[in-house]
Short mmCIF file of C-alpha atoms in Angstrom, two decimals:
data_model
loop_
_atom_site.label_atom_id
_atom_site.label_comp_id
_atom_site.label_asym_id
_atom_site.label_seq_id
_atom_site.Cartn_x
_atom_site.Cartn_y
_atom_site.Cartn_z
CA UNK A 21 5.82 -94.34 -36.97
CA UNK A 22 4.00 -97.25 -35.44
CA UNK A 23 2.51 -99.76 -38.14
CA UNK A 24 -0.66 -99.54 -35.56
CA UNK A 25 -1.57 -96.81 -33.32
CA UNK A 26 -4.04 -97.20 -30.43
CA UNK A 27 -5.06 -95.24 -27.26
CA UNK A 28 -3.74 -97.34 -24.36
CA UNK A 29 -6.52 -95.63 -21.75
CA UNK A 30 -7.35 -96.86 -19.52
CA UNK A 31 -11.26 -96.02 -20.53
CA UNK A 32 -13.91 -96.35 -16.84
CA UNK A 33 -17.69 -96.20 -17.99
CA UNK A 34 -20.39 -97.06 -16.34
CA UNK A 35 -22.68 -99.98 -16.60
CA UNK A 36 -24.65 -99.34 -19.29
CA UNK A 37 -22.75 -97.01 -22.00
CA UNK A 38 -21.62 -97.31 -24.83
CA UNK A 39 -18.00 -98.07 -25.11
CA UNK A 40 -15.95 -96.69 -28.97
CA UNK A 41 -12.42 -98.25 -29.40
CA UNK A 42 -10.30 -96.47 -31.78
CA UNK A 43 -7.23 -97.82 -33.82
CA UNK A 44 -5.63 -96.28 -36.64
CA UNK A 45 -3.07 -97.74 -38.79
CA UNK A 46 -0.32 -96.12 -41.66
CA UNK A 47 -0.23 -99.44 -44.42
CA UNK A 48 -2.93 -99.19 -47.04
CA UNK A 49 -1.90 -103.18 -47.80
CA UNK A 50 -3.47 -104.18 -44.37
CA UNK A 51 -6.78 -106.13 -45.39
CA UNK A 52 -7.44 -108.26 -42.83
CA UNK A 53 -8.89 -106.39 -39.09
CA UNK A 54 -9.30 -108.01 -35.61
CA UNK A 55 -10.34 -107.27 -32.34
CA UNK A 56 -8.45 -109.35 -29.08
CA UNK A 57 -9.90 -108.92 -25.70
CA UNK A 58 -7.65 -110.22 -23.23
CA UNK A 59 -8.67 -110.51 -19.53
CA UNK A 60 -6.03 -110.51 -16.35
CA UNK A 61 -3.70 -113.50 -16.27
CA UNK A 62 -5.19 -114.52 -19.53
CA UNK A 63 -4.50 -114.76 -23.43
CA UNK A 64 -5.49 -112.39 -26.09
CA UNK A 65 -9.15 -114.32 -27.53
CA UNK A 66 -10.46 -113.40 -30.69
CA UNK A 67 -13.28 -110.67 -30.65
CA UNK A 68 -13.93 -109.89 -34.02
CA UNK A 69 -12.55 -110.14 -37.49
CA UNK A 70 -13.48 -108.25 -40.57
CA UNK A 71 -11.80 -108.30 -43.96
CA UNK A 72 -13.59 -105.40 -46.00
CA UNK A 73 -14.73 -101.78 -44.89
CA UNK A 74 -18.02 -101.26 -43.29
CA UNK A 75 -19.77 -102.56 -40.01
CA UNK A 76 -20.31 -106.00 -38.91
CA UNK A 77 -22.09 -106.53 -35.73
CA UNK A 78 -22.14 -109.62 -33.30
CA UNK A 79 -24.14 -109.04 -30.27
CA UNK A 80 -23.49 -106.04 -28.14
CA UNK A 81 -20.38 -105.50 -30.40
CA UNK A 82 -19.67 -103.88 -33.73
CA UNK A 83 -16.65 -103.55 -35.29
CA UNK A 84 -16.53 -100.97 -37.76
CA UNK A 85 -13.40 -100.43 -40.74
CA UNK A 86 -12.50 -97.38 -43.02
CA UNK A 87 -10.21 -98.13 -45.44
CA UNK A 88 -10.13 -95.31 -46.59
CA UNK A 89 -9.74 -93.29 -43.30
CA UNK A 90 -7.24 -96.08 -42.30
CA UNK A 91 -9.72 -96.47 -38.87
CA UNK A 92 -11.18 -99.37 -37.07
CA UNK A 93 -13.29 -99.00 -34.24
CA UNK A 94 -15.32 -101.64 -31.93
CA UNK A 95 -18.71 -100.65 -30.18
CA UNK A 96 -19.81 -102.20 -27.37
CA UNK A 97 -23.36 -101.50 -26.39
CA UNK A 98 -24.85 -102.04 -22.90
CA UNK A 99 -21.56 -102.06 -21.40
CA UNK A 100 -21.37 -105.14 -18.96
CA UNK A 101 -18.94 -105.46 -16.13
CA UNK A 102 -17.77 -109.03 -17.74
CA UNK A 103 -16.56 -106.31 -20.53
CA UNK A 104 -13.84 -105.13 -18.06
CA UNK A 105 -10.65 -106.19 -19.88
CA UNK A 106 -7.99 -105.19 -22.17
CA UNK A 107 -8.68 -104.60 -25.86
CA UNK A 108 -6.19 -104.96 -28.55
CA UNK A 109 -6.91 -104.10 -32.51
CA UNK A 110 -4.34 -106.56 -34.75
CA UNK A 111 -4.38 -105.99 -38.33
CA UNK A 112 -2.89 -108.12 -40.64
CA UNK A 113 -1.20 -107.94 -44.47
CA UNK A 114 -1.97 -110.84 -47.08
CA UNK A 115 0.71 -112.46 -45.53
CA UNK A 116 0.25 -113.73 -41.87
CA UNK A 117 1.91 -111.34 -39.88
CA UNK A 118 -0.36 -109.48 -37.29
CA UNK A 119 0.62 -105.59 -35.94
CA UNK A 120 -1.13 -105.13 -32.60
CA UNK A 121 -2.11 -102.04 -30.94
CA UNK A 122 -0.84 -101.71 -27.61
CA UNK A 123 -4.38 -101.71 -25.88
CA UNK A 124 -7.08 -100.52 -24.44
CA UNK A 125 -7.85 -101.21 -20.85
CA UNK A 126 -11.65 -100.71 -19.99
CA UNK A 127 -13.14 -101.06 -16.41
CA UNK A 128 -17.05 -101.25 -16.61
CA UNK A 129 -18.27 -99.81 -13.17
CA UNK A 130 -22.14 -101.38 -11.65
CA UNK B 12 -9.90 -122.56 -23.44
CA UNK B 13 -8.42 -121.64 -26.63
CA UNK B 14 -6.74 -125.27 -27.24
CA UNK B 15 -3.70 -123.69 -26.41
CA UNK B 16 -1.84 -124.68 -23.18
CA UNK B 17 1.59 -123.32 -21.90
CA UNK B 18 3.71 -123.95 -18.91
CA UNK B 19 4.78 -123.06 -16.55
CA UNK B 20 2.25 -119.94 -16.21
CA UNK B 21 4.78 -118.11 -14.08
CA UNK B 22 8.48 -118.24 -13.52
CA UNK B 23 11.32 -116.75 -11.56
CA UNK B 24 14.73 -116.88 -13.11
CA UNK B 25 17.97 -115.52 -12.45
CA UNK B 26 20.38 -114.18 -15.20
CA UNK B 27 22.60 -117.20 -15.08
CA UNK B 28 19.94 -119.66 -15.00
CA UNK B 29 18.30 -122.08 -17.56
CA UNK B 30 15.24 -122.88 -18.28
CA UNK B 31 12.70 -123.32 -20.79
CA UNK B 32 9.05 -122.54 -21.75
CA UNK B 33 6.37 -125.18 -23.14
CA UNK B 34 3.74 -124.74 -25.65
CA UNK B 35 1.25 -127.60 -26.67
CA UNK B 36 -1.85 -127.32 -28.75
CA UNK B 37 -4.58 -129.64 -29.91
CA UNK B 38 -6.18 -127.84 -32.36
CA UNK B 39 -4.79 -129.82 -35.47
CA UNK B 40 -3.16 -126.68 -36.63
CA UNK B 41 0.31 -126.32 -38.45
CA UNK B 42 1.77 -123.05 -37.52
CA UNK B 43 2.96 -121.96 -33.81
CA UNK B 44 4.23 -118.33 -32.69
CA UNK B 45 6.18 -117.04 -29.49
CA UNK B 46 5.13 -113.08 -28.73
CA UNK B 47 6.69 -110.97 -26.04
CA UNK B 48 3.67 -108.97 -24.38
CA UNK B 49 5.40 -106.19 -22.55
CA UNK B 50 3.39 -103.34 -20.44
CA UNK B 51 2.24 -100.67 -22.32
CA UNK B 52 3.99 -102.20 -25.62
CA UNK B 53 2.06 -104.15 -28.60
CA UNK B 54 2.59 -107.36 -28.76
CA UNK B 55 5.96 -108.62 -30.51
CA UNK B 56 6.28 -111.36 -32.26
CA UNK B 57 9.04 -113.30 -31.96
CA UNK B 58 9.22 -116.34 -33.95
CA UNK B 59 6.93 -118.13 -36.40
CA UNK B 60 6.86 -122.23 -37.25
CA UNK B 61 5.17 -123.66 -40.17
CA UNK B 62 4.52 -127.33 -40.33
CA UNK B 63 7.89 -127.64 -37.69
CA UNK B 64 10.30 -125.03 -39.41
CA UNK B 65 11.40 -122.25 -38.75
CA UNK B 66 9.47 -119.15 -41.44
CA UNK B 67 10.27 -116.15 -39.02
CA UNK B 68 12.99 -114.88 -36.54
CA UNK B 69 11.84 -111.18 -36.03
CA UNK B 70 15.84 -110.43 -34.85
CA UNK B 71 15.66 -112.03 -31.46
CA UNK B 72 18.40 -112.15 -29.67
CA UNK B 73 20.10 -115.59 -28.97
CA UNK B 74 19.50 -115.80 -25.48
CA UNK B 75 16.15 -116.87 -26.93
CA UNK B 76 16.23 -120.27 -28.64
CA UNK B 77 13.06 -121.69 -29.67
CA UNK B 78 12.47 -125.75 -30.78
CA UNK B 79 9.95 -126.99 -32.73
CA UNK B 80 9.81 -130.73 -32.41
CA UNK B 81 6.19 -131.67 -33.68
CA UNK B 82 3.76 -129.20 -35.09
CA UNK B 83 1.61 -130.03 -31.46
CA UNK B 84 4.61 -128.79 -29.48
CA UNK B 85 6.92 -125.33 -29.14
CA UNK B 86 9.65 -124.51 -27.03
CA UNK B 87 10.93 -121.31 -26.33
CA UNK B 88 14.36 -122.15 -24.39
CA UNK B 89 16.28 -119.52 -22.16
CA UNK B 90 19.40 -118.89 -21.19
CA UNK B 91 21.52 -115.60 -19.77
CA UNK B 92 18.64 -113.44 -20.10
CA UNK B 93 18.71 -109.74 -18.84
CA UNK B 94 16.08 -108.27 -16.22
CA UNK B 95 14.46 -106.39 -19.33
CA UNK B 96 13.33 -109.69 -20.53
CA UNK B 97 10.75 -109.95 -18.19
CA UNK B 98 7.34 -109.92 -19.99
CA UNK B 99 4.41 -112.37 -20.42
CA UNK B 100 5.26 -114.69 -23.18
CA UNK B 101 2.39 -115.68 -25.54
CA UNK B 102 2.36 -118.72 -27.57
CA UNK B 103 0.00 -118.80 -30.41
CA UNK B 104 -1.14 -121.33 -33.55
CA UNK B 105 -3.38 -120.95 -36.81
CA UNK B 106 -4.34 -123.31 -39.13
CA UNK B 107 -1.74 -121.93 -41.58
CA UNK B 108 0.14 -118.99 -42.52
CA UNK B 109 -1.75 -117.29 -45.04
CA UNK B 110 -3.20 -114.19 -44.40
CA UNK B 111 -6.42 -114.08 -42.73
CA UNK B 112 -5.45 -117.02 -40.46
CA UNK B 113 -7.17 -117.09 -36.88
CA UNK B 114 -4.37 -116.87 -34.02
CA UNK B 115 -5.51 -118.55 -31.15
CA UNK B 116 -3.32 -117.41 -27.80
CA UNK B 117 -2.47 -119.91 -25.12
CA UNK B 118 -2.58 -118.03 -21.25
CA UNK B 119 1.27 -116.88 -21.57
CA UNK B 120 3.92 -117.55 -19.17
CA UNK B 121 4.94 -114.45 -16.63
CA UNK B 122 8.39 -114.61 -16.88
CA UNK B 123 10.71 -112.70 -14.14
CA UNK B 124 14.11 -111.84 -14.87
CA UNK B 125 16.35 -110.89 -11.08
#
């Protein structure tokens, strides 16, 4: 069993929706939950980073976690074509290793 | 930019070739990483440096030998590697190695393996 599992899409909305990003994960010691968005020919960049269960919002984007469901999700509202990109969830133990999903690619049509 | 700078960003290599990757970052931080991004595979990591030594060698085969001469600097060199190495390699740094650390990614390197 993967330590992370994620949906690898690829996810086409329109300009304008709202956009849900799923990971799950199998290691209750994970505490520490991030969100990469990597554009083409580019690096992962940090999205968002939570440490406890519950929402925290920046923006357009929310990233929620249930510890208890062992589920993280990020929202984006009023999708943007600047969204279009790939989305990766990394969670990470006490120490400092990080288990990626493998992805999410999302195309936001005008 | 991230801080984090690699080169080349793309190279062409043949199995008997070798050559090496370069990682340099300016963000004052301590620890470097080298990931393997494959298609539709989560990143891997690969090694991990902590203030220049070596903390983590996630079973890589020797064909991959990274050097760590300064904690600004990160090589990853290469040497009889196999057409299934062919992946974007991701150099990374944090601050530190505890957990909760920010990774900050440099643009990879598209390596292709003929």
């Amino acid at each position: 069993q993967k330590e992370v599992e994620q949906d690898p899409g690829p996810l086409s909305v329109p300009e304008g929706a709202i956009v849900s990003l799923n990971c799950t994960y199998s290691n209750s010691a994970f505490q520490y939950f991030m969100w990469y968005r990597q554009y083409s020919r580019k690096g992962p960049e940090l999205l968002m980073y939570t440490y406890s269960s519950g929402n925290k919002e920046d923006g357009r984007f929310t990233a929620q976690v249930d510890k208890s469901s062992k589920y993280i999700s990020l929202f984006i509202r009023d999708s943007q074509p600047s969204d279009s990109a790939t989305y990766l969830c990394a969670i990470q133990t006490g120490a400092n290793n990080l288990f990626f999903g493998t992805g999410t690619r999302l195309t936001v049509i005008p | 930019e991230t801080g984090v700078t690699q080169t080349p960003r793309h190279l062409v290599m043949g199995m008997t070739n070798k050559k090496s990757l370069k990682c340099e970052q300016h963000l004052g931080h301590n620890a470097m990483y080298w990931y393997k991004q494959s298609a539709k595979k989560p990143l891997e990591l690969m090694f991990v440096y902590n203030f220049k030594e070596q903390t983590e060698n996630n079973s890589v085969p020797s064909r991959f030998s990274p050097e760590c001469p300064n904690s600004c600097h990160l090589f990853l060199h290469l040497h009889t590697l196999q057409p299934e190495d062919s992946a974007l390699y991701l150099c990374a740094s944090s601050p530190g190695t505890s957990g909760g650390e920010t990774q900050y990614f440099g643009p990879g390197t598209r390596l292709l393996v003929l």
